Tab-separated table of C-alpha atoms in Angstrom:
chain	number	residue	atom	x	y	z
A	27	MET	CA	81.881	45.460	75.657
A	28	SER	CA	80.901	48.791	76.314
A	29	ARG	CA	82.887	51.371	79.326
A	30	PRO	CA	81.400	51.210	82.075
A	31	ARG	CA	82.362	54.720	83.197
A	32	GLN	CA	85.068	57.442	82.686
A	33	THR	CA	88.551	56.738	84.047
A	34	PHE	CA	88.868	60.457	85.977
A	35	ARG	CA	85.764	61.200	88.089
A	36	LYS	CA	85.993	63.994	91.105
A	37	ASP	CA	86.458	60.506	93.786
A	38	THR	CA	89.162	59.970	91.359
A	39	ILE	CA	91.541	62.521	90.900
A	40	ASN	CA	93.606	64.013	93.171
A	41	PRO	CA	91.908	64.653	96.320
A	42	SER	CA	93.980	67.419	97.490
A	43	ILE	CA	92.174	69.514	94.734
A	44	LEU	CA	89.464	69.198	96.462
A	45	GLU	CA	90.214	71.183	98.236
A	46	VAL	CA	91.394	74.193	97.172
A	47	GLU	CA	90.079	77.479	97.076
A	48	TYR	CA	90.834	80.603	95.035
A	49	ALA	CA	88.180	82.872	95.533
A	50	VAL	CA	89.531	86.117	93.235
A	51	ARG	CA	88.167	84.241	90.573
A	52	GLY	CA	86.067	81.789	93.147
A	53	GLU	CA	82.227	81.816	92.562
A	54	ILE	CA	81.587	85.007	92.347
A	55	PRO	CA	83.683	87.161	89.196
A	56	THR	CA	82.239	83.497	87.643
A	57	LYS	CA	78.706	84.504	88.577
A	58	ALA	CA	80.105	88.119	87.358
A	59	ALA	CA	81.340	86.977	83.972
A	60	GLU	CA	78.200	84.757	83.097
A	61	TYR	CA	76.209	88.458	83.462
A	62	GLU	CA	78.644	89.955	81.050
A	63	ARG	CA	78.531	87.389	78.828
A	64	ARG	CA	73.813	88.700	79.227
A	65	LEU	CA	74.311	92.299	78.865
A	66	GLU	CA	76.331	91.259	75.562
A	67	THR	CA	73.030	89.371	73.852
A	68	GLY	CA	71.646	92.254	74.964
A	69	GLU	CA	70.012	90.796	78.559
A	70	LYS	CA	68.223	93.651	79.711
A	71	LEU	CA	69.547	92.839	84.269
A	72	PRO	CA	69.806	96.444	87.250
A	73	PHE	CA	73.288	97.451	85.897
A	74	GLY	CA	74.336	98.341	82.110
A	75	SER	CA	77.874	96.554	83.145
A	76	ILE	CA	80.593	94.713	85.445
A	77	VAL	CA	82.333	96.602	87.958
A	78	TRP	CA	85.408	94.513	88.004
A	79	THR	CA	87.358	95.458	90.431
A	80	ASN	CA	87.930	91.756	92.428
A	81	ILE	CA	91.881	91.699	91.543
A	82	GLY	CA	95.040	93.464	90.872
A	83	ASN	CA	94.034	93.646	86.265
A	84	PRO	CA	94.869	97.320	85.366
A	85	GLN	CA	94.999	96.545	82.378
A	86	GLN	CA	91.469	94.709	81.441
A	87	GLN	CA	89.319	96.160	79.323
A	88	PRO	CA	86.787	97.924	78.688
A	89	MET	CA	86.226	98.615	83.183
A	90	LEU	CA	90.128	99.277	84.045
A	91	GLY	CA	91.860	100.360	80.866
A	92	GLN	CA	94.788	101.521	82.323
A	93	GLU	CA	97.339	102.214	78.988
A	94	PRO	CA	100.731	100.690	78.805
A	95	ILE	CA	103.598	102.360	79.208
A	96	THR	CA	105.000	103.572	76.285
A	97	PHE	CA	108.588	102.112	76.889
A	98	TRP	CA	107.837	98.916	76.700
A	99	ARG	CA	105.410	98.446	74.001
A	100	GLN	CA	107.836	100.179	71.791
A	101	VAL	CA	110.770	97.353	72.336
A	102	ALA	CA	108.835	94.851	72.943
A	103	SER	CA	107.480	95.641	69.482
A	104	LEU	CA	111.101	95.737	67.910
A	105	THR	CA	112.414	92.141	69.790
A	106	GLU	CA	109.652	90.910	68.262
A	107	TYR	CA	109.630	92.144	64.620
A	108	PRO	CA	113.467	92.994	64.453
A	109	GLN	CA	113.360	93.565	60.450
A	110	LEU	CA	111.591	96.977	62.119
A	111	LEU	CA	114.752	97.713	63.279
A	112	ASP	CA	116.795	97.806	59.543
A	113	LEU	CA	113.724	100.332	58.645
A	114	PRO	CA	115.172	103.445	56.350
A	115	ALA	CA	116.780	105.558	59.957
A	116	HIS	CA	114.591	108.609	58.634
A	117	VAL	CA	111.731	106.111	59.040
A	118	ARG	CA	112.615	104.235	62.027
A	119	ASP	CA	113.555	107.157	64.353
A	120	ALA	CA	110.296	108.485	64.301
A	121	THR	CA	107.796	105.439	64.877
A	122	PHE	CA	110.730	104.272	67.651
A	123	PRO	CA	113.696	106.900	70.089
A	124	THR	CA	116.805	105.784	69.628
A	125	ASP	CA	117.648	103.531	73.598
A	126	THR	CA	114.386	101.741	72.596
A	127	GLN	CA	116.024	100.909	68.953
A	128	GLU	CA	119.351	100.067	71.391
A	129	ARG	CA	117.820	98.024	74.251
A	130	ALA	CA	116.071	95.888	71.244
A	131	ARG	CA	119.688	95.428	69.681
A	132	GLN	CA	120.890	94.417	73.089
A	133	LEU	CA	117.955	92.195	74.254
A	134	LEU	CA	118.245	90.562	71.193
A	135	ASP	CA	121.535	89.997	70.823
A	136	ALA	CA	121.513	88.034	74.381
A	137	PHE	CA	117.944	85.978	73.733
A	138	GLY	CA	118.989	86.221	69.315
A	139	SER	CA	115.047	85.379	69.338
A	140	VAL	CA	111.875	85.334	70.959
A	141	GLY	CA	111.188	81.946	69.631
A	142	ALA	CA	113.503	80.359	71.478
A	143	TYR	CA	113.958	78.553	74.661
A	144	THR	CA	116.453	80.606	77.027
A	145	ALA	CA	118.388	78.866	79.894
A	146	SER	CA	116.000	77.633	83.250
A	147	LYS	CA	116.541	80.350	84.790
A	148	GLY	CA	116.786	83.075	82.373
A	149	VAL	CA	118.919	84.468	80.233
A	150	PRO	CA	122.150	85.853	82.290
A	151	LEU	CA	121.885	89.828	80.734
A	152	VAL	CA	118.635	90.449	82.151
A	153	ARG	CA	119.313	88.259	85.799
A	154	GLN	CA	122.158	90.477	85.624
A	155	HIS	CA	120.290	93.833	85.137
A	156	VAL	CA	118.503	92.242	88.153
A	157	ALA	CA	121.583	92.239	90.452
A	158	GLU	CA	122.350	95.260	89.942
A	159	PHE	CA	118.970	96.543	91.144
A	160	LEU	CA	118.270	94.718	93.853
A	161	ALA	CA	122.126	96.368	94.389
A	162	ALA	CA	120.535	100.112	93.957
A	163	ARG	CA	117.891	99.039	95.805
A	164	ASP	CA	119.397	97.778	99.180
A	165	GLY	CA	122.908	98.489	99.471
A	166	PHE	CA	124.075	94.866	98.317
A	167	ASP	CA	125.972	93.051	95.529
A	168	GLU	CA	124.032	89.981	94.762
A	169	ASP	CA	125.407	86.268	92.736
A	170	LEU	CA	123.764	85.897	89.696
A	171	GLU	CA	123.496	82.426	90.008
A	172	ASN	CA	121.008	82.855	93.664
A	173	ILE	CA	118.295	84.281	90.685
A	174	TYR	CA	115.656	83.265	89.243
A	175	LEU	CA	113.255	84.873	86.730
A	176	THR	CA	110.692	83.341	86.463
A	177	ALA	CA	106.748	83.595	84.634
A	178	GLY	CA	104.876	85.753	86.885
A	179	ALA	CA	106.156	85.900	91.085
A	180	SER	CA	102.874	82.841	91.075
A	181	ALA	CA	104.888	80.435	89.605
A	182	GLY	CA	108.583	81.304	91.868
A	183	ILE	CA	106.117	80.889	95.337
A	184	SER	CA	104.804	77.495	93.526
A	185	LEU	CA	108.019	75.678	92.634
A	186	LEU	CA	109.888	76.711	96.191
A	187	PHE	CA	106.328	75.185	97.331
A	188	GLN	CA	106.739	71.884	95.586
A	189	VAL	CA	110.682	71.480	96.437
A	190	LEU	CA	111.334	72.959	99.869
A	191	PHE	CA	108.558	71.372	101.681
A	192	ARG	CA	107.062	67.451	102.253
A	193	ALA	CA	103.794	66.961	102.434
A	194	LYS	CA	101.327	65.767	105.627
A	195	ARG	CA	104.339	67.343	108.023
A	196	ASP	CA	105.538	71.041	107.318
A	197	GLY	CA	103.547	73.859	108.271
A	198	ILE	CA	103.858	76.888	106.656
A	199	LEU	CA	102.930	80.371	108.998
A	200	ILE	CA	100.574	83.071	106.353
A	201	PRO	CA	98.971	86.199	107.139
A	202	ILE	CA	94.981	86.296	107.790
A	203	PRO	CA	93.610	88.025	106.089
A	204	GLN	CA	96.000	86.690	102.850
A	205	TYR	CA	96.752	86.676	99.627
A	206	PRO	CA	94.170	83.347	98.325
A	207	LEU	CA	97.943	81.659	96.564
A	208	TYR	CA	99.449	80.718	99.519
A	209	SER	CA	96.116	78.988	101.072
A	210	ALA	CA	95.838	77.478	97.529
A	211	SER	CA	99.119	75.758	97.242
A	212	VAL	CA	98.852	74.886	100.416
A	213	SER	CA	96.157	72.862	100.227
A	214	LEU	CA	97.252	71.554	96.543
A	215	LEU	CA	100.294	70.263	98.158
A	216	ASP	CA	98.869	68.749	101.422
A	217	LEU	CA	100.953	70.800	104.091
A	218	VAL	CA	99.813	72.249	107.303
A	219	PRO	CA	98.906	76.187	107.192
A	220	MET	CA	99.452	78.091	110.531
A	221	HIS	CA	96.965	81.121	110.154
A	222	TYR	CA	99.037	84.236	112.203
A	223	HIS	CA	96.576	87.099	112.824
A	224	LEU	CA	97.375	90.998	111.130
A	225	ASN	CA	96.140	93.308	114.180
A	226	ALA	CA	93.650	94.877	112.215
A	227	GLU	CA	93.287	97.776	114.889
A	228	GLN	CA	97.315	98.705	114.363
A	229	HIS	CA	97.515	98.868	110.591
A	230	TRP	CA	97.655	95.449	110.191
A	231	ASP	CA	100.635	94.543	111.838
A	232	PRO	CA	101.685	91.264	112.036
A	233	SER	CA	101.743	90.347	115.775
A	234	ILE	CA	105.094	88.622	116.729
A	235	SER	CA	104.081	87.007	120.139
A	236	ASN	CA	100.089	85.337	118.098
A	237	ILE	CA	103.444	84.213	115.481
A	238	LYS	CA	104.670	82.877	118.470
A	239	THR	CA	101.694	81.071	120.132
A	240	GLN	CA	101.299	79.387	116.435
A	241	ILE	CA	104.768	77.927	116.682
A	242	ASP	CA	104.418	76.888	120.033
A	243	GLU	CA	100.563	74.317	119.189
A	244	ALA	CA	102.036	73.353	116.113
A	245	ARG	CA	104.876	71.635	116.840
A	246	LYS	CA	103.054	70.435	120.111
A	247	ASN	CA	100.386	69.049	117.239
A	248	GLY	CA	104.037	66.917	116.142
A	249	ILE	CA	104.293	70.233	112.792
A	250	GLU	CA	106.941	71.020	112.025
A	251	PRO	CA	107.030	75.099	111.274
A	252	ARG	CA	109.277	75.179	108.182
A	253	ALA	CA	108.710	78.845	106.434
A	254	ILE	CA	106.719	81.666	106.635
A	255	ILE	CA	105.168	83.738	104.681
A	256	MET	CA	105.021	87.955	104.695
A	257	ILE	CA	103.604	90.132	101.651
A	258	ASN	CA	104.561	93.943	102.358
A	259	PRO	CA	103.260	95.804	100.779
A	260	GLY	CA	100.205	93.628	102.199
A	261	ASN	CA	97.298	92.378	100.158
A	262	PRO	CA	94.351	92.773	101.013
A	263	THR	CA	95.158	94.783	103.889
A	264	GLY	CA	97.354	97.229	101.575
A	265	ASN	CA	99.663	97.572	105.116
A	266	CYS	CA	103.639	98.801	104.811
A	267	MET	CA	105.640	96.894	107.375
A	268	THR	CA	108.526	99.227	108.885
A	269	ARG	CA	112.037	98.102	109.481
A	270	GLU	CA	111.590	97.432	112.700
A	271	GLN	CA	108.906	94.715	112.490
A	272	ILE	CA	110.936	93.823	109.608
A	273	GLY	CA	114.064	93.150	112.266
A	274	ASN	CA	111.006	91.680	114.280
A	275	VAL	CA	110.842	88.877	111.514
A	276	ILE	CA	113.826	88.297	110.683
A	277	ARG	CA	115.046	87.244	114.405
A	278	LEU	CA	111.997	85.285	114.830
A	279	ALA	CA	113.191	83.254	112.256
A	280	TYR	CA	116.674	82.559	113.301
A	281	GLU	CA	115.589	81.725	116.553
A	282	GLU	CA	111.971	79.225	115.390
A	283	SER	CA	114.459	77.683	112.671
A	284	LEU	CA	112.247	79.988	109.956
A	285	ALA	CA	112.579	80.215	106.600
A	286	ILE	CA	111.088	83.763	105.274
A	287	PHE	CA	109.266	84.030	102.017
A	288	ALA	CA	109.728	87.787	100.589
A	289	ASP	CA	105.850	88.446	98.716
A	290	GLU	CA	106.861	92.491	97.779
A	291	VAL	CA	105.401	92.458	94.583
A	292	TYR	CA	103.664	95.762	95.612
A	293	GLN	CA	107.104	97.481	96.981
A	294	GLU	CA	106.534	100.198	93.889
A	295	ASN	CA	102.788	101.070	95.182
A	296	ILE	CA	103.681	103.225	98.775
A	297	TYR	CA	101.341	105.986	98.828
A	298	GLN	CA	102.823	107.471	102.295
A	299	ASN	CA	106.170	109.091	103.847
A	300	ARG	CA	105.506	106.935	107.254
A	301	ARG	CA	106.505	103.873	106.510
A	302	PRO	CA	108.840	103.515	103.324
A	303	PHE	CA	108.678	99.773	101.418
A	304	VAL	CA	112.605	98.168	103.034
A	305	SER	CA	113.340	94.971	101.591
A	306	PHE	CA	113.875	92.433	104.109
A	307	ARG	CA	116.425	91.960	101.726
A	308	GLN	CA	117.875	95.182	102.473
A	309	VAL	CA	117.000	94.490	107.030
A	310	LEU	CA	119.220	91.004	106.597
A	311	LEU	CA	122.254	92.105	105.073
A	312	ASP	CA	122.419	95.004	106.884
A	313	LEU	CA	122.928	93.009	109.655
A	314	LYS	CA	125.977	92.068	108.731
A	315	ASN	CA	127.578	95.006	109.919
A	316	SER	CA	126.001	94.881	113.230
A	317	SER	CA	128.167	95.346	116.196
A	318	ASP	CA	126.762	92.356	117.475
A	319	ALA	CA	127.372	88.717	116.838
A	320	THR	CA	124.457	87.142	117.011
A	321	GLU	CA	123.377	89.719	114.472
A	322	ARG	CA	126.148	89.229	112.536
A	323	HIS	CA	125.105	85.625	112.187
A	324	ILE	CA	121.126	85.805	112.022
A	325	SER	CA	122.628	87.425	108.528
A	326	GLU	CA	124.579	84.613	107.153
A	327	THR	CA	122.393	81.978	108.125
A	328	VAL	CA	118.876	82.692	108.076
A	329	GLU	CA	117.370	81.815	104.458
A	330	LEU	CA	114.981	84.130	102.557
A	331	ALA	CA	113.385	83.892	99.627
A	332	SER	CA	111.711	87.795	97.759
A	333	PHE	CA	109.229	87.018	95.472
A	334	HIS	CA	109.325	90.364	92.265
A	335	SER	CA	106.777	90.576	89.825
A	336	ILE	CA	106.370	92.987	86.105
A	337	SER	CA	102.049	92.133	87.080
A	338	LYS	CA	102.098	95.556	89.935
A	339	GLY	CA	103.545	98.847	90.392
A	340	MET	CA	102.952	101.053	87.669
A	341	VAL	CA	103.084	99.099	84.447
A	342	GLY	CA	100.194	96.365	85.565
A	343	GLU	CA	101.518	93.743	82.591
A	344	CYS	CA	99.800	91.570	83.634
A	345	GLY	CA	99.370	89.571	80.322
A	346	ARG	CA	103.233	88.905	80.420
A	347	ARG	CA	103.607	86.947	82.914
A	348	GLY	CA	107.566	87.831	84.020
A	349	GLY	CA	108.740	88.314	87.533
A	350	PHE	CA	111.870	87.400	89.584
A	351	PHE	CA	113.465	85.739	92.600
A	352	VAL	CA	115.519	85.400	94.920
A	353	LEU	CA	117.565	83.519	97.380
A	354	ASN	CA	119.517	83.910	99.945
A	355	ASN	CA	121.286	81.765	102.743
A	356	PHE	CA	119.774	78.310	100.899
A	357	ASP	CA	122.331	75.560	100.804
A	358	ARG	CA	123.737	75.162	97.096
A	359	GLU	CA	122.793	71.631	97.279
A	360	VAL	CA	118.927	72.855	97.827
A	361	GLU	CA	119.281	75.438	95.674
A	362	GLY	CA	120.810	72.832	92.550
A	363	GLN	CA	117.384	70.878	93.554
A	364	ILE	CA	115.231	74.242	92.486
A	365	ASN	CA	116.998	74.620	89.632
A	366	LYS	CA	116.531	70.985	87.867
A	367	ILE	CA	113.315	71.730	88.098
A	368	ALA	CA	112.945	75.069	86.956
A	369	SER	CA	114.584	73.131	83.956
A	370	ILE	CA	111.180	70.435	83.827
A	371	ALA	CA	109.811	74.352	82.717
A	372	LEU	CA	112.309	75.006	80.197
A	373	CYS	CA	112.104	78.370	80.794
A	374	PRO	CA	110.399	81.914	82.365
A	375	PRO	CA	107.871	83.544	79.027
A	376	VAL	CA	110.657	85.793	76.770
A	377	GLN	CA	108.427	88.693	76.382
A	378	GLY	CA	108.416	88.452	81.044
A	379	GLN	CA	111.970	88.402	80.133
A	380	ILE	CA	112.284	90.862	79.072
A	381	GLY	CA	109.890	93.076	81.103
A	382	VAL	CA	111.735	92.333	83.821
A	383	ASP	CA	114.938	93.796	82.075
A	384	LEU	CA	112.431	96.890	80.923
A	385	MET	CA	111.389	96.727	85.282
A	386	VAL	CA	115.038	96.939	86.507
A	387	ARG	CA	117.111	99.135	84.114
A	388	PRO	CA	114.031	102.217	82.893
A	389	PRO	CA	115.080	104.549	81.072
A	390	LYS	CA	117.225	106.935	82.759
A	391	PRO	CA	117.141	111.434	83.014
A	392	GLY	CA	118.290	112.628	79.339
A	393	ASP	CA	117.663	109.514	77.601
A	394	PRO	CA	115.150	110.296	74.324
A	395	SER	CA	112.415	108.240	76.318
A	396	TYR	CA	112.665	109.226	79.680
A	397	GLU	CA	110.133	111.962	79.934
A	398	LEU	CA	107.130	110.269	78.856
A	399	TRP	CA	108.787	107.584	81.088
A	400	ASN	CA	108.370	109.401	83.747
A	401	SER	CA	105.362	111.190	82.683
A	402	GLN	CA	103.138	107.991	82.309
A	403	MET	CA	104.571	106.648	85.245
A	404	GLN	CA	103.677	109.358	87.482
A	405	SER	CA	100.336	109.653	85.662
A	406	ILE	CA	99.576	105.520	87.209
A	407	PHE	CA	100.720	106.407	90.701
A	408	GLN	CA	98.643	109.659	91.724
A	409	THR	CA	95.755	108.166	89.875
A	410	LEU	CA	96.246	105.253	92.642
A	411	ASN	CA	96.938	107.587	94.948
A	412	LYS	CA	93.767	109.375	94.133
A	413	ARG	CA	91.284	106.372	93.929
A	414	SER	CA	92.526	105.530	96.733
A	415	LYS	CA	91.614	107.411	98.729
A	416	ARG	CA	88.906	108.706	97.315
A	417	ILE	CA	86.902	105.329	97.227
A	418	ALA	CA	87.778	105.272	101.445
A	419	GLU	CA	86.534	108.591	102.698
A	420	SER	CA	82.981	107.512	100.503
A	421	LEU	CA	82.612	104.754	101.609
A	422	THR	CA	83.430	105.333	105.161
A	423	LYS	CA	80.881	107.868	104.798
A	424	LEU	CA	78.513	105.004	104.618
A	425	PRO	CA	76.395	104.362	107.655
A	426	GLY	CA	78.391	101.322	109.036
A	427	ILE	CA	81.607	101.261	106.809
A	428	GLU	CA	85.105	101.925	108.011
A	429	ALA	CA	87.649	102.217	105.488
A	430	ASP	CA	91.076	103.038	105.603
A	431	PRO	CA	93.523	104.000	102.676
A	432	ALA	CA	95.633	101.607	101.765
A	433	MET	CA	99.189	102.289	102.201
A	434	GLY	CA	101.228	100.510	99.643
A	435	ALA	CA	99.600	97.795	96.854
A	436	MET	CA	95.815	98.882	94.891
A	437	TYR	CA	93.956	97.836	97.091
A	438	VAL	CA	91.154	98.590	100.048
A	439	PHE	CA	89.747	96.293	102.917
A	440	PRO	CA	86.839	98.035	104.349
A	441	ARG	CA	84.776	96.428	107.597
A	442	VAL	CA	81.268	96.539	107.090
A	443	HIS	CA	79.005	96.490	110.073
A	444	LEU	CA	76.169	94.328	108.978
A	445	PRO	CA	72.553	93.489	110.817
A	446	LYS	CA	71.860	90.346	113.187
A	447	SER	CA	69.066	90.125	110.159
A	448	VAL	CA	71.942	89.255	107.304
A	449	ALA	CA	73.690	86.634	109.147
A	450	GLU	CA	70.213	85.303	109.696
A	451	GLU	CA	69.076	85.732	105.576
A	452	ALA	CA	72.973	85.048	104.781
A	453	GLN	CA	72.612	81.090	107.238
A	454	ARG	CA	69.162	80.397	105.222
A	455	ASN	CA	70.644	80.957	102.172
A	456	GLY	CA	73.806	78.319	102.940
A	457	LYS	CA	76.176	80.920	102.422
A	458	LYS	CA	78.380	82.381	104.900
A	459	VAL	CA	77.628	86.038	105.557
A	460	ASP	CA	79.894	87.702	103.788
A	461	GLU	CA	79.758	85.820	101.340
A	462	PHE	CA	76.179	87.428	100.925
A	463	TYR	CA	76.357	90.859	101.090
A	464	CYS	CA	79.496	90.641	98.297
A	465	ARG	CA	77.324	87.767	96.229
A	466	LYS	CA	74.282	90.171	96.340
A	467	LEU	CA	76.425	93.769	95.604
A	468	LEU	CA	76.409	92.064	92.323
A	469	ASP	CA	72.986	90.418	91.640
A	470	GLU	CA	72.026	94.307	91.773
A	471	THR	CA	74.651	96.516	91.059
A	472	GLY	CA	77.401	94.792	88.298
A	473	ILE	CA	80.215	95.038	90.909
A	474	CYS	CA	82.484	91.990	91.807
A	475	VAL	CA	84.419	92.339	95.052
A	476	VAL	CA	86.011	89.713	97.565
A	477	PRO	CA	84.806	88.415	100.676
A	478	GLY	CA	87.224	89.424	103.340
A	479	SER	CA	86.907	85.219	104.466
A	480	GLY	CA	87.731	84.691	100.739
A	481	PHE	CA	91.702	85.741	102.197
A	482	GLY	CA	90.647	83.383	105.124
A	483	TYR	CA	89.513	86.588	106.998
A	484	GLU	CA	85.867	85.131	108.386
A	485	PRO	CA	83.297	87.589	109.588
A	486	GLU	CA	83.307	87.938	113.115
A	487	VAL	CA	79.818	87.384	115.535
A	488	LEU	CA	79.181	89.899	117.646
A	489	ASP	CA	77.296	89.655	121.341
A	490	ASP	CA	74.072	91.198	119.303
A	491	GLY	CA	74.143	88.223	116.646
A	492	SER	CA	76.235	91.336	113.866
A	493	THR	CA	78.794	90.578	112.651
A	494	TYR	CA	81.650	93.047	110.532
A	495	SER	CA	82.558	91.408	107.828
A	496	TYR	CA	85.250	92.936	104.829
A	497	PHE	CA	85.843	92.571	100.712
A	498	ARG	CA	88.731	93.760	99.065
A	499	THR	CA	87.656	95.499	96.206
A	500	THR	CA	91.023	97.325	94.183
A	501	VAL	CA	91.850	100.886	93.156
A	502	LEU	CA	91.586	100.094	89.236
A	503	ALA	CA	88.821	100.887	87.987
A	504	LYS	CA	88.709	103.583	85.781
A	505	GLU	CA	85.058	104.450	86.627
A	506	THR	CA	85.532	105.573	89.781
A	507	GLN	CA	82.898	107.612	91.748
A	508	ALA	CA	80.423	105.405	88.443
A	509	PHE	CA	81.571	102.782	91.589
A	510	ILE	CA	80.800	104.779	94.234
A	511	ASP	CA	77.605	106.072	93.472
A	512	ARG	CA	76.632	101.991	92.319
A	513	PHE	CA	77.680	101.184	96.142
A	514	THR	CA	76.198	103.729	98.171
A	515	ALA	CA	72.573	103.515	96.962
A	516	PHE	CA	73.192	99.595	97.077
A	517	HIS	CA	74.201	99.943	100.780
A	518	VAL	CA	72.244	102.856	101.886
A	519	ALA	CA	68.935	100.954	100.490
A	520	TRP	CA	70.650	97.694	102.285
A	521	MET	CA	70.554	98.662	105.472
A	522	LYS	CA	67.450	100.421	105.579
A	523	LYS	CA	65.853	96.772	104.013
A	524	HIS	CA	68.227	94.973	107.142
A	525	LYS	CA	67.100	97.105	110.037
A	526	ASP	CA	67.181	95.128	113.455
């Protein structure tokens, strides 16, 4: 007897999966990948290459192709093939500076082999170095048991969502616009999204009053707000929070019994001095020194999970999947459950753990690798800074576009004023207006950006039927001028065609 149908069909899989959306690798990037394959076969398209600006992936070839930091790759090579350390000294030292050899030996002593499992939280030596990094950054020591190494920040966020939140009952405050990992995770686990809006007219700052409104509304509907997501520096907005704003969020979390998830993966990507990076951990723990008893109590009770990653900063080692999170003020029994679920995955990738060690403990002045390391880091930083300003300035010159240079992170999030006829054409094609615009941009120029609605920020319809729409572009493309030239030609022609 033949089997009548497959066991797994769209109507028989986990229904929560169907609600998940992830725009940075969604429909438009998928179409861009198809175009790239067609170009590789020699097919003629209106453009000669895809400009990948949809995702912060600095070492992606060929359009981005950021060169890896030499110090990182030398240490990684020695840990992958330890026999290199046994070469005659004159041969070995000609290729590998002595500090890279010392670091590799130290790591190999701690790991044994990069092909072996480690502790579920990660190798204690690396976690100790993370603790030292946190103490130097924030001025406060950290218990080693509160630090988890992870396969990038995303894995840590997913782990904590699984452990801490209850389906259909718990509300999670998510900024709009937001990185779609959060809305996707909420959908996957059947949690309740609570969207608070960042103020586009005020540097995308969070509004405490808007957050309170969302909390009150959720409770009226029987939803229990449990945590608030803060992305600082911001993705996709590139905003940076002030110490005062961070303090206000912490006090609100105390008043409303919320945990804080602080996504701080872009903390090294700061391109201005007005708002330097300040960690949530530093502001929280600094309240211990307050003369106010309530402030001291806040410092000891507000639960904070902070995340960092090797994927961003200047190193951009996305593919190595390394990161960490640190827990402050979490109940020890709850922490035990987090550790239990972390153990199911056995351990984070070993080269990712090594990457975390290299991120938190780079060469010091006087070390043989320091000059080259510092030169490469500064070069990448200056390049990202200049590209951010150049792209924002170029886009702002175009009709109907406003774009601010990023304060931090590695994105520009322009606003585009599109005529009513564009919205009407988008509707006829069954698309949101920002999706329609971004898809046409890809079809005609090969530029792959992500529409603002992919980050939860829907187009704003004005009284005359025109819209304010947004899109996110990275500032990573080597061919920045090619990006600007292609985009300019497209947008100018587009606005002429759709002039109402």
